[in-house]
mmCIF file with all atom_site columns, C-alpha atoms and ligand atoms in Angstrom:
data_model
loop_
_atom_site.group_PDB
_atom_site.id
_atom_site.type_symbol
_atom_site.label_atom_id
_atom_site.label_alt_id
_atom_site.label_comp_id
_atom_site.label_asym_id
_atom_site.label_entity_id
_atom_site.label_seq_id
_atom_site.pdbx_PDB_ins_code
_atom_site.Cartn_x
_atom_site.Cartn_y
_atom_site.Cartn_z
_atom_site.occupancy
_atom_site.B_iso_or_equiv
_atom_site.pdbx_formal_charge
_atom_site.auth_seq_id
_atom_site.auth_comp_id
_atom_site.auth_asym_id
_atom_site.auth_atom_id
_atom_site.pdbx_PDB_model_num
ATOM   1   C CA  . MET A 1 1   ? 0.059   0.671  0.610   1.00 0.00 ? 1   MET A CA  1
ATOM   2   C CA  . LYS A 1 2   ? 1.448   3.269  -0.939  1.00 0.00 ? 2   LYS A CA  1
ATOM   3   C CA  . THR A 1 3   ? 1.139   6.369  -0.848  1.00 0.00 ? 3   THR A CA  1
ATOM   4   C CA  . ILE A 1 4   ? 1.912   10.004 -2.335  1.00 0.00 ? 4   ILE A CA  1
ATOM   5   C CA  . ILE A 1 5   ? 1.501   13.326 -0.903  1.00 0.00 ? 5   ILE A CA  1
ATOM   6   C CA  . VAL A 1 6   ? 1.597   15.949 -3.449  1.00 0.00 ? 6   VAL A CA  1
ATOM   7   C CA  . TYR A 1 7   ? 1.619   19.738 -1.702  1.00 0.00 ? 7   TYR A CA  1
ATOM   8   C CA  . ALA A 1 8   ? 2.815   22.999 -2.652  1.00 0.00 ? 8   ALA A CA  1
ATOM   9   C CA  . SER A 1 9   ? 3.026   25.347 0.731   1.00 0.00 ? 9   SER A CA  1
ATOM   10  C CA  . LYS A 1 10  ? 3.327   29.029 0.733   1.00 0.00 ? 10  LYS A CA  1
ATOM   11  C CA  . HIS A 1 11  ? 5.139   29.662 4.811   1.00 0.00 ? 11  HIS A CA  1
ATOM   12  C CA  . GLY A 1 12  ? 5.126   25.901 5.621   1.00 0.00 ? 12  GLY A CA  1
ATOM   13  C CA  . CYS A 1 13  ? 1.153   25.133 7.063   1.00 0.00 ? 13  CYS A CA  1
ATOM   14  C CA  . VAL A 1 14  ? 0.187   22.500 3.823   1.00 0.00 ? 14  VAL A CA  1
ATOM   15  C CA  . GLU A 1 15  ? 3.446   21.346 4.619   1.00 0.00 ? 15  GLU A CA  1
ATOM   16  C CA  . LYS A 1 16  ? 3.362   20.900 8.497   1.00 0.00 ? 16  LYS A CA  1
ATOM   17  C CA  . CYS A 1 17  ? 0.109   19.498 7.695   1.00 0.00 ? 17  CYS A CA  1
ATOM   18  C CA  . ALA A 1 18  ? 1.144   16.920 5.049   1.00 0.00 ? 18  ALA A CA  1
ATOM   19  C CA  . GLN A 1 19  ? 4.240   15.937 7.649   1.00 0.00 ? 19  GLN A CA  1
ATOM   20  C CA  . LEU A 1 20  ? 1.450   15.305 10.136  1.00 0.00 ? 20  LEU A CA  1
ATOM   21  C CA  . LEU A 1 21  ? -0.364  13.321 7.796   1.00 0.00 ? 21  LEU A CA  1
ATOM   22  C CA  . THR A 1 22  ? 2.750   11.319 7.030   1.00 0.00 ? 22  THR A CA  1
ATOM   23  C CA  . ALA A 1 23  ? 3.536   10.310 10.743  1.00 0.00 ? 23  ALA A CA  1
ATOM   24  C CA  . LYS A 1 24  ? -0.221  8.963  11.053  1.00 0.00 ? 24  LYS A CA  1
ATOM   25  C CA  . ILE A 1 25  ? 0.078   6.881  8.394   1.00 0.00 ? 25  ILE A CA  1
ATOM   26  C CA  . ALA A 1 26  ? 1.090   2.936  8.512   1.00 0.00 ? 26  ALA A CA  1
ATOM   27  C CA  . GLY A 1 27  ? 3.209   2.253  5.144   1.00 0.00 ? 27  GLY A CA  1
ATOM   28  C CA  . ALA A 1 28  ? 5.021   4.147  2.794   1.00 0.00 ? 28  ALA A CA  1
ATOM   29  C CA  . VAL A 1 29  ? 4.354   7.378  2.252   1.00 0.00 ? 29  VAL A CA  1
ATOM   30  C CA  . GLN A 1 30  ? 6.225   9.807  -0.438  1.00 0.00 ? 30  GLN A CA  1
ATOM   31  C CA  . LEU A 1 31  ? 6.300   13.441 0.423   1.00 0.00 ? 31  LEU A CA  1
ATOM   32  C CA  . CYS A 1 32  ? 5.736   15.187 -2.702  1.00 0.00 ? 32  CYS A CA  1
ATOM   33  C CA  . ASN A 1 33  ? 6.215   19.249 -2.375  1.00 0.00 ? 33  ASN A CA  1
ATOM   34  C CA  . LEU A 1 34  ? 5.170   20.620 -5.919  1.00 0.00 ? 34  LEU A CA  1
ATOM   35  C CA  . THR A 1 35  ? 7.108   23.467 -6.238  1.00 0.00 ? 35  THR A CA  1
ATOM   36  C CA  . GLY A 1 36  ? 10.480  22.674 -7.666  1.00 0.00 ? 36  GLY A CA  1
ATOM   37  C CA  . GLU A 1 37  ? 9.324   18.496 -8.261  1.00 0.00 ? 37  GLU A CA  1
ATOM   38  C CA  . LYS A 1 38  ? 7.756   19.285 -12.025 1.00 0.00 ? 38  LYS A CA  1
ATOM   39  C CA  . ASN A 1 39  ? 7.236   15.815 -13.348 1.00 0.00 ? 39  ASN A CA  1
ATOM   40  C CA  . VAL A 1 40  ? 5.855   13.726 -10.860 1.00 0.00 ? 40  VAL A CA  1
ATOM   41  C CA  . GLN A 1 41  ? 4.416   10.826 -11.097 1.00 0.00 ? 41  GLN A CA  1
ATOM   42  C CA  . ILE A 1 42  ? 1.661   9.030  -9.324  1.00 0.00 ? 42  ILE A CA  1
ATOM   43  C CA  . ALA A 1 43  ? 1.491   5.455  -11.498 1.00 0.00 ? 43  ALA A CA  1
ATOM   44  C CA  . ASP A 1 44  ? 2.891   3.115  -8.647  1.00 0.00 ? 44  ASP A CA  1
ATOM   45  C CA  . PHE A 1 45  ? 0.683   4.781  -6.143  1.00 0.00 ? 45  PHE A CA  1
ATOM   46  C CA  . ASP A 1 46  ? -2.143  2.859  -4.840  1.00 0.00 ? 46  ASP A CA  1
ATOM   47  C CA  . THR A 1 47  ? -3.562  6.308  -2.909  1.00 0.00 ? 47  THR A CA  1
ATOM   48  C CA  . VAL A 1 48  ? -2.956  10.177 -3.615  1.00 0.00 ? 48  VAL A CA  1
ATOM   49  C CA  . ILE A 1 49  ? -3.167  12.946 -0.985  1.00 0.00 ? 49  ILE A CA  1
ATOM   50  C CA  . ILE A 1 50  ? -2.873  16.657 -2.455  1.00 0.00 ? 50  ILE A CA  1
ATOM   51  C CA  . GLY A 1 51  ? -3.161  19.194 -0.271  1.00 0.00 ? 51  GLY A CA  1
ATOM   52  C CA  . GLY A 1 52  ? -2.632  23.186 -0.790  1.00 0.00 ? 52  GLY A CA  1
ATOM   53  C CA  . SER A 1 53  ? -3.500  26.841 0.440   1.00 0.00 ? 53  SER A CA  1
ATOM   54  C CA  . ILE A 1 54  ? -5.033  29.612 -0.756  1.00 0.00 ? 54  ILE A CA  1
ATOM   55  C CA  . HIS A 1 55  ? -3.637  33.088 -0.899  1.00 0.00 ? 55  HIS A CA  1
ATOM   56  C CA  . ALA A 1 56  ? -5.948  36.082 -2.302  1.00 0.00 ? 56  ALA A CA  1
ATOM   57  C CA  . GLY A 1 57  ? -8.564  33.468 -2.951  1.00 0.00 ? 57  GLY A CA  1
ATOM   58  C CA  . ARG A 1 58  ? -6.624  31.147 -5.255  1.00 0.00 ? 58  ARG A CA  1
ATOM   59  C CA  . ILE A 1 59  ? -5.075  27.696 -4.381  1.00 0.00 ? 59  ILE A CA  1
ATOM   60  C CA  . GLN A 1 60  ? -1.925  27.351 -5.688  1.00 0.00 ? 60  GLN A CA  1
ATOM   61  C CA  . LYS A 1 61  ? -0.870  27.586 -9.219  1.00 0.00 ? 61  LYS A CA  1
ATOM   62  C CA  . GLU A 1 62  ? 0.758   24.111 -9.713  1.00 0.00 ? 62  GLU A CA  1
ATOM   63  C CA  . ILE A 1 63  ? -1.493  22.307 -7.290  1.00 0.00 ? 63  ILE A CA  1
ATOM   64  C CA  . ALA A 1 64  ? -4.525  23.190 -10.019 1.00 0.00 ? 64  ALA A CA  1
ATOM   65  C CA  . VAL A 1 65  ? -2.305  22.236 -13.033 1.00 0.00 ? 65  VAL A CA  1
ATOM   66  C CA  . PHE A 1 66  ? -0.993  18.966 -11.257 1.00 0.00 ? 66  PHE A CA  1
ATOM   67  C CA  . CYS A 1 67  ? -4.851  18.182 -11.056 1.00 0.00 ? 67  CYS A CA  1
ATOM   68  C CA  . GLU A 1 68  ? -5.982  19.138 -14.686 1.00 0.00 ? 68  GLU A CA  1
ATOM   69  C CA  . ARG A 1 69  ? -3.165  17.240 -15.794 1.00 0.00 ? 69  ARG A CA  1
ATOM   70  C CA  . ASN A 1 70  ? -3.816  13.807 -13.928 1.00 0.00 ? 70  ASN A CA  1
ATOM   71  C CA  . LYS A 1 71  ? -7.570  14.132 -13.532 1.00 0.00 ? 71  LYS A CA  1
ATOM   72  C CA  . GLN A 1 72  ? -8.167  10.485 -15.118 1.00 0.00 ? 72  GLN A CA  1
ATOM   73  C CA  . GLN A 1 73  ? -5.566  9.055  -13.477 1.00 0.00 ? 73  GLN A CA  1
ATOM   74  C CA  . LEU A 1 74  ? -6.292  10.922 -9.905  1.00 0.00 ? 74  LEU A CA  1
ATOM   75  C CA  . LEU A 1 75  ? -10.080 9.403  -11.044 1.00 0.00 ? 75  LEU A CA  1
ATOM   76  C CA  . ALA A 1 76  ? -8.628  6.041  -10.553 1.00 0.00 ? 76  ALA A CA  1
ATOM   77  C CA  . LYS A 1 77  ? -6.946  6.739  -7.087  1.00 0.00 ? 77  LYS A CA  1
ATOM   78  C CA  . LYS A 1 78  ? -8.276  6.781  -3.427  1.00 0.00 ? 78  LYS A CA  1
ATOM   79  C CA  . LEU A 1 79  ? -8.174  10.173 -3.249  1.00 0.00 ? 79  LEU A CA  1
ATOM   80  C CA  . GLY A 1 80  ? -8.240  13.112 -0.275  1.00 0.00 ? 80  GLY A CA  1
ATOM   81  C CA  . LEU A 1 81  ? -8.234  15.717 -1.046  1.00 0.00 ? 81  LEU A CA  1
ATOM   82  C CA  . PHE A 1 82  ? -7.215  18.783 1.937   1.00 0.00 ? 82  PHE A CA  1
ATOM   83  C CA  . LEU A 1 83  ? -7.120  22.298 2.349   1.00 0.00 ? 83  LEU A CA  1
ATOM   84  C CA  . CYS A 1 84  ? -5.420  25.558 4.405   1.00 0.00 ? 84  CYS A CA  1
ATOM   85  C CA  . CYS A 1 85  ? -7.213  28.300 4.591   1.00 0.00 ? 85  CYS A CA  1
ATOM   86  C CA  . ALA A 1 86  ? -8.164  31.659 7.296   1.00 0.00 ? 86  ALA A CA  1
ATOM   87  C CA  . ASN A 1 87  ? -11.221 32.564 6.023   1.00 0.00 ? 87  ASN A CA  1
ATOM   88  C CA  . LEU A 1 88  ? -13.720 29.513 6.946   1.00 0.00 ? 88  LEU A CA  1
ATOM   89  C CA  . LYS A 1 89  ? -16.718 31.513 5.669   1.00 0.00 ? 89  LYS A CA  1
ATOM   90  C CA  . GLN A 1 90  ? -15.403 31.113 2.592   1.00 0.00 ? 90  GLN A CA  1
ATOM   91  C CA  . TYR A 1 91  ? -13.793 27.589 2.718   1.00 0.00 ? 91  TYR A CA  1
ATOM   92  C CA  . GLU A 1 92  ? -16.826 25.745 0.596   1.00 0.00 ? 92  GLU A CA  1
ATOM   93  C CA  . LYS A 1 93  ? -15.894 28.500 -2.190  1.00 0.00 ? 93  LYS A CA  1
ATOM   94  C CA  . HIS A 1 94  ? -12.742 28.436 -1.984  1.00 0.00 ? 94  HIS A CA  1
ATOM   95  C CA  . LEU A 1 95  ? -12.857 24.193 -2.166  1.00 0.00 ? 95  LEU A CA  1
ATOM   96  C CA  . LYS A 1 96  ? -14.815 24.526 -5.359  1.00 0.00 ? 96  LYS A CA  1
ATOM   97  C CA  . GLU A 1 97  ? -12.834 26.759 -6.834  1.00 0.00 ? 97  GLU A CA  1
ATOM   98  C CA  . ALA A 1 98  ? -9.477  25.039 -5.854  1.00 0.00 ? 98  ALA A CA  1
ATOM   99  C CA  . PHE A 1 99  ? -10.313 21.362 -6.842  1.00 0.00 ? 99  PHE A CA  1
ATOM   100 C CA  . PRO A 1 100 ? -11.956 20.227 -10.066 1.00 0.00 ? 100 PRO A CA  1
ATOM   101 C CA  . GLU A 1 101 ? -15.469 19.563 -9.408  1.00 0.00 ? 101 GLU A CA  1
ATOM   102 C CA  . GLU A 1 102 ? -15.057 15.775 -10.366 1.00 0.00 ? 102 GLU A CA  1
ATOM   103 C CA  . LEU A 1 103 ? -12.005 15.234 -8.245  1.00 0.00 ? 103 LEU A CA  1
ATOM   104 C CA  . ILE A 1 104 ? -14.075 16.424 -5.064  1.00 0.00 ? 104 ILE A CA  1
ATOM   105 C CA  . GLN A 1 105 ? -16.902 14.280 -6.290  1.00 0.00 ? 105 GLN A CA  1
ATOM   106 C CA  . HIS A 1 106 ? -14.228 10.750 -6.288  1.00 0.00 ? 106 HIS A CA  1
ATOM   107 C CA  . ALA A 1 107 ? -12.388 11.699 -3.184  1.00 0.00 ? 107 ALA A CA  1
ATOM   108 C CA  . ALA A 1 108 ? -12.918 9.110  0.480   1.00 0.00 ? 108 ALA A CA  1
ATOM   109 C CA  . THR A 1 109 ? -12.267 12.581 2.140   1.00 0.00 ? 109 THR A CA  1
ATOM   110 C CA  . VAL A 1 110 ? -11.836 16.717 1.925   1.00 0.00 ? 110 VAL A CA  1
ATOM   111 C CA  . LYS A 1 111 ? -11.128 18.386 4.641   1.00 0.00 ? 111 LYS A CA  1
ATOM   112 C CA  . HIS A 1 112 ? -9.809  21.584 5.835   1.00 0.00 ? 112 HIS A CA  1
ATOM   113 C CA  . LEU A 1 113 ? -6.846  20.935 8.025   1.00 0.00 ? 113 LEU A CA  1
ATOM   114 C CA  . GLY A 1 114 ? -5.779  24.895 9.598   1.00 0.00 ? 114 GLY A CA  1
ATOM   115 C CA  . TYR A 1 115 ? -3.971  27.525 8.914   1.00 0.00 ? 115 TYR A CA  1
ATOM   116 C CA  . ALA A 1 116 ? -0.941  29.636 10.234  1.00 0.00 ? 116 ALA A CA  1
ATOM   117 C CA  . PHE A 1 117 ? 0.011   32.963 9.916   1.00 0.00 ? 117 PHE A CA  1
ATOM   118 C CA  . TYR A 1 118 ? 3.748   32.830 10.011  1.00 0.00 ? 118 TYR A CA  1
ATOM   119 C CA  . PHE A 1 119 ? 4.795   37.031 9.596   1.00 0.00 ? 119 PHE A CA  1
ATOM   120 C CA  . ASP A 1 120 ? 8.550   35.473 10.004  1.00 0.00 ? 120 ASP A CA  1
ATOM   121 C CA  . LYS A 1 121 ? 8.169   34.474 6.473   1.00 0.00 ? 121 LYS A CA  1
ATOM   122 C CA  . MET A 1 122 ? 5.665   36.862 4.962   1.00 0.00 ? 122 MET A CA  1
ATOM   123 C CA  . ASN A 1 123 ? 7.533   39.486 2.618   1.00 0.00 ? 123 ASN A CA  1
ATOM   124 C CA  . PHE A 1 124 ? 6.610   43.287 3.387   1.00 0.00 ? 124 PHE A CA  1
ATOM   125 C CA  . ILE A 1 125 ? 3.210   43.309 1.860   1.00 0.00 ? 125 ILE A CA  1
ATOM   126 C CA  . GLU A 1 126 ? 1.725   39.921 3.349   1.00 0.00 ? 126 GLU A CA  1
ATOM   127 C CA  . ARG A 1 127 ? 2.468   40.741 6.936   1.00 0.00 ? 127 ARG A CA  1
ATOM   128 C CA  . THR A 1 128 ? 0.914   44.252 6.102   1.00 0.00 ? 128 THR A CA  1
ATOM   129 C CA  . VAL A 1 129 ? -2.112  43.296 4.822   1.00 0.00 ? 129 VAL A CA  1
ATOM   130 C CA  . ILE A 1 130 ? -2.734  40.401 7.255   1.00 0.00 ? 130 ILE A CA  1
ATOM   131 C CA  . ARG A 1 131 ? -2.251  42.476 10.633  1.00 0.00 ? 131 ARG A CA  1
ATOM   132 C CA  . LYS A 1 132 ? -4.841  44.903 8.518   1.00 0.00 ? 132 LYS A CA  1
ATOM   133 C CA  . LEU A 1 133 ? -7.207  41.865 8.295   1.00 0.00 ? 133 LEU A CA  1
ATOM   134 C CA  . THR A 1 134 ? -6.609  40.092 12.037  1.00 0.00 ? 134 THR A CA  1
ATOM   135 C CA  . GLY A 1 135 ? -5.315  43.181 13.703  1.00 0.00 ? 135 GLY A CA  1
ATOM   136 C CA  . THR A 1 136 ? -1.980  41.363 15.072  1.00 0.00 ? 136 THR A CA  1
ATOM   137 C CA  . ASP A 1 137 ? 1.119   40.600 14.093  1.00 0.00 ? 137 ASP A CA  1
ATOM   138 C CA  . LYS A 1 138 ? 1.583   37.640 15.981  1.00 0.00 ? 138 LYS A CA  1
ATOM   139 C CA  . THR A 1 139 ? 2.431   34.247 14.764  1.00 0.00 ? 139 THR A CA  1
ATOM   140 C CA  . THR A 1 140 ? -0.912  31.872 14.426  1.00 0.00 ? 140 THR A CA  1
ATOM   141 C CA  . GLU A 1 141 ? -0.970  28.266 14.055  1.00 0.00 ? 141 GLU A CA  1
ATOM   142 C CA  . VAL A 1 142 ? -4.369  26.463 14.176  1.00 0.00 ? 142 VAL A CA  1
ATOM   143 C CA  . ILE A 1 143 ? -3.390  22.835 13.038  1.00 0.00 ? 143 ILE A CA  1
ATOM   144 C CA  . GLU A 1 144 ? -7.119  20.822 13.133  1.00 0.00 ? 144 GLU A CA  1
ATOM   145 C CA  . GLN A 1 145 ? -5.982  17.723 14.691  1.00 0.00 ? 145 GLN A CA  1
ATOM   146 C CA  . GLU A 1 146 ? -9.182  16.177 14.992  1.00 0.00 ? 146 GLU A CA  1
ATOM   147 C CA  . ASN A 1 147 ? -9.794  16.490 11.148  1.00 0.00 ? 147 ASN A CA  1
ATOM   148 C CA  . ILE A 1 148 ? -6.627  15.079 10.622  1.00 0.00 ? 148 ILE A CA  1
ATOM   149 C CA  . GLN A 1 149 ? -7.319  12.274 12.388  1.00 0.00 ? 149 GLN A CA  1
ATOM   150 C CA  . GLN A 1 150 ? -10.619 12.140 10.336  1.00 0.00 ? 150 GLN A CA  1
ATOM   151 C CA  . PHE A 1 151 ? -9.219  12.724 7.091   1.00 0.00 ? 151 PHE A CA  1
ATOM   152 C CA  . VAL A 1 152 ? -6.449  9.468  7.554   1.00 0.00 ? 152 VAL A CA  1
ATOM   153 C CA  . ASP A 1 153 ? -9.433  7.251  9.207   1.00 0.00 ? 153 ASP A CA  1
ATOM   154 C CA  . ALA A 1 154 ? -11.686 8.103  6.241   1.00 0.00 ? 154 ALA A CA  1
ATOM   155 C CA  . LEU A 1 155 ? -9.011  6.844  4.069   1.00 0.00 ? 155 LEU A CA  1
ATOM   156 C CA  . PHE A 1 156 ? -7.353  3.840  5.154   1.00 0.00 ? 156 PHE A CA  1
ATOM   157 C CA  . ALA A 1 157 ? -9.614  1.982  8.594   1.00 0.00 ? 157 ALA A CA  1
HETATM 158 C C1  . FMN B 2 .   ? -0.996  37.206 1.535   1.00 0.00 ? 201 FMN B C1  1
HETATM 159 C C2  . FMN B 2 .   ? -1.779  35.782 2.520   1.00 0.00 ? 201 FMN B C2  1
HETATM 160 C C3  . FMN B 2 .   ? -3.124  36.092 1.885   1.00 0.00 ? 201 FMN B C3  1
HETATM 161 C C4  . FMN B 2 .   ? -4.361  34.899 1.655   1.00 0.00 ? 201 FMN B C4  1
HETATM 162 N N1  . FMN B 2 .   ? -5.557  34.431 1.441   1.00 0.00 ? 201 FMN B N1  1
HETATM 163 C C5  . FMN B 2 .   ? -6.406  34.013 1.965   1.00 0.00 ? 201 FMN B C5  1
HETATM 164 C C6  . FMN B 2 .   ? -7.767  34.457 1.457   1.00 0.00 ? 201 FMN B C6  1
HETATM 165 O O1  . FMN B 2 .   ? -7.639  34.831 0.481   1.00 0.00 ? 201 FMN B O1  1
HETATM 166 N N2  . FMN B 2 .   ? -8.944  33.308 1.988   1.00 0.00 ? 201 FMN B N2  1
HETATM 167 C C7  . FMN B 2 .   ? -8.606  32.522 3.155   1.00 0.00 ? 201 FMN B C7  1
HETATM 168 O O2  . FMN B 2 .   ? -9.433  31.977 3.342   1.00 0.00 ? 201 FMN B O2  1
HETATM 169 N N3  . FMN B 2 .   ? -6.791  32.636 3.748   1.00 0.00 ? 201 FMN B N3  1
HETATM 170 C C8  . FMN B 2 .   ? -6.307  33.690 3.178   1.00 0.00 ? 201 FMN B C8  1
HETATM 171 N N4  . FMN B 2 .   ? -5.305  33.076 3.515   1.00 0.00 ? 201 FMN B N4  1
HETATM 172 C C9  . FMN B 2 .   ? -4.733  32.486 4.468   1.00 0.00 ? 201 FMN B C9  1
HETATM 173 C C10 . FMN B 2 .   ? -3.818  31.106 4.298   1.00 0.00 ? 201 FMN B C10 1
HETATM 174 O O3  . FMN B 2 .   ? -4.749  29.987 3.736   1.00 0.00 ? 201 FMN B O3  1
HETATM 175 C C11 . FMN B 2 .   ? -2.702  30.714 5.645   1.00 0.00 ? 201 FMN B C11 1
HETATM 176 O O4  . FMN B 2 .   ? -2.218  31.244 5.828   1.00 0.00 ? 201 FMN B O4  1
HETATM 177 C C12 . FMN B 2 .   ? -2.678  28.957 5.369   1.00 0.00 ? 201 FMN B C12 1
HETATM 178 O O5  . FMN B 2 .   ? -2.182  28.374 6.366   1.00 0.00 ? 201 FMN B O5  1
HETATM 179 C C13 . FMN B 2 .   ? -1.245  29.434 4.220   1.00 0.00 ? 201 FMN B C13 1
HETATM 180 O O6  . FMN B 2 .   ? -0.261  27.824 3.950   1.00 0.00 ? 201 FMN B O6  1
HETATM 181 P P1  . FMN B 2 .   ? 0.915   27.399 3.487   1.00 0.00 ? 201 FMN B P1  1
HETATM 182 O O7  . FMN B 2 .   ? 2.141   28.899 4.543   1.00 0.00 ? 201 FMN B O7  1
HETATM 183 O O8  . FMN B 2 .   ? 1.086   26.306 3.234   1.00 0.00 ? 201 FMN B O8  1
HETATM 184 O O9  . FMN B 2 .   ? 0.819   28.358 2.095   1.00 0.00 ? 201 FMN B O9  1
HETATM 185 C C14 . FMN B 2 .   ? -3.887  33.874 3.334   1.00 0.00 ? 201 FMN B C14 1
HETATM 186 C C15 . FMN B 2 .   ? -2.546  34.525 3.824   1.00 0.00 ? 201 FMN B C15 1
HETATM 187 C C16 . FMN B 2 .   ? -1.840  35.015 3.555   1.00 0.00 ? 201 FMN B C16 1
HETATM 188 C C17 . FMN B 2 .   ? -0.667  35.144 4.197   1.00 0.00 ? 201 FMN B C17 1
#
């Protein structure tokens, strides 16, 4: 039973969620950061997990391209999709726009796994925008541990 987690992460929250998932999955797990890896092959894997985050309303382009390019293969895999985003009121909208509808329908699980604001990793503009939106410049990390467990259970239980 081989699993690959394909992800993109701007400041590290998605990456942290991918690592937390890896720690909970029995068997071989390959972590694949799409930023920097262009030719990801999923043929050898039984289970594919795809995770990204929302910045200014959009998921990372690498994730969108990966999903479109591999859609037919992904429809034949056990699939899990996860998203990190801070605006929970917009979660459903973000989700719909982030992943192709067919993949959302096919997935065994689709979850919000949390969000984080790592101010030390932001550039000046990002810091200014997020400080204005949240009213703070303190690093915040909200990881949905229960959702992570439910995500793994839905795929492997
Ligand atoms: C500049 C910036 C813009 C963001 N825009 C959105 C947004 O439009 N909607 C939302 O729900 N979250 C937004 N977020 C929150 C991110 O989705 C959240 O911080 C997430 O954890 C980022 O994960 P990553 O660092 O792994 O990419 C934004 C964060 C930053 C820093």
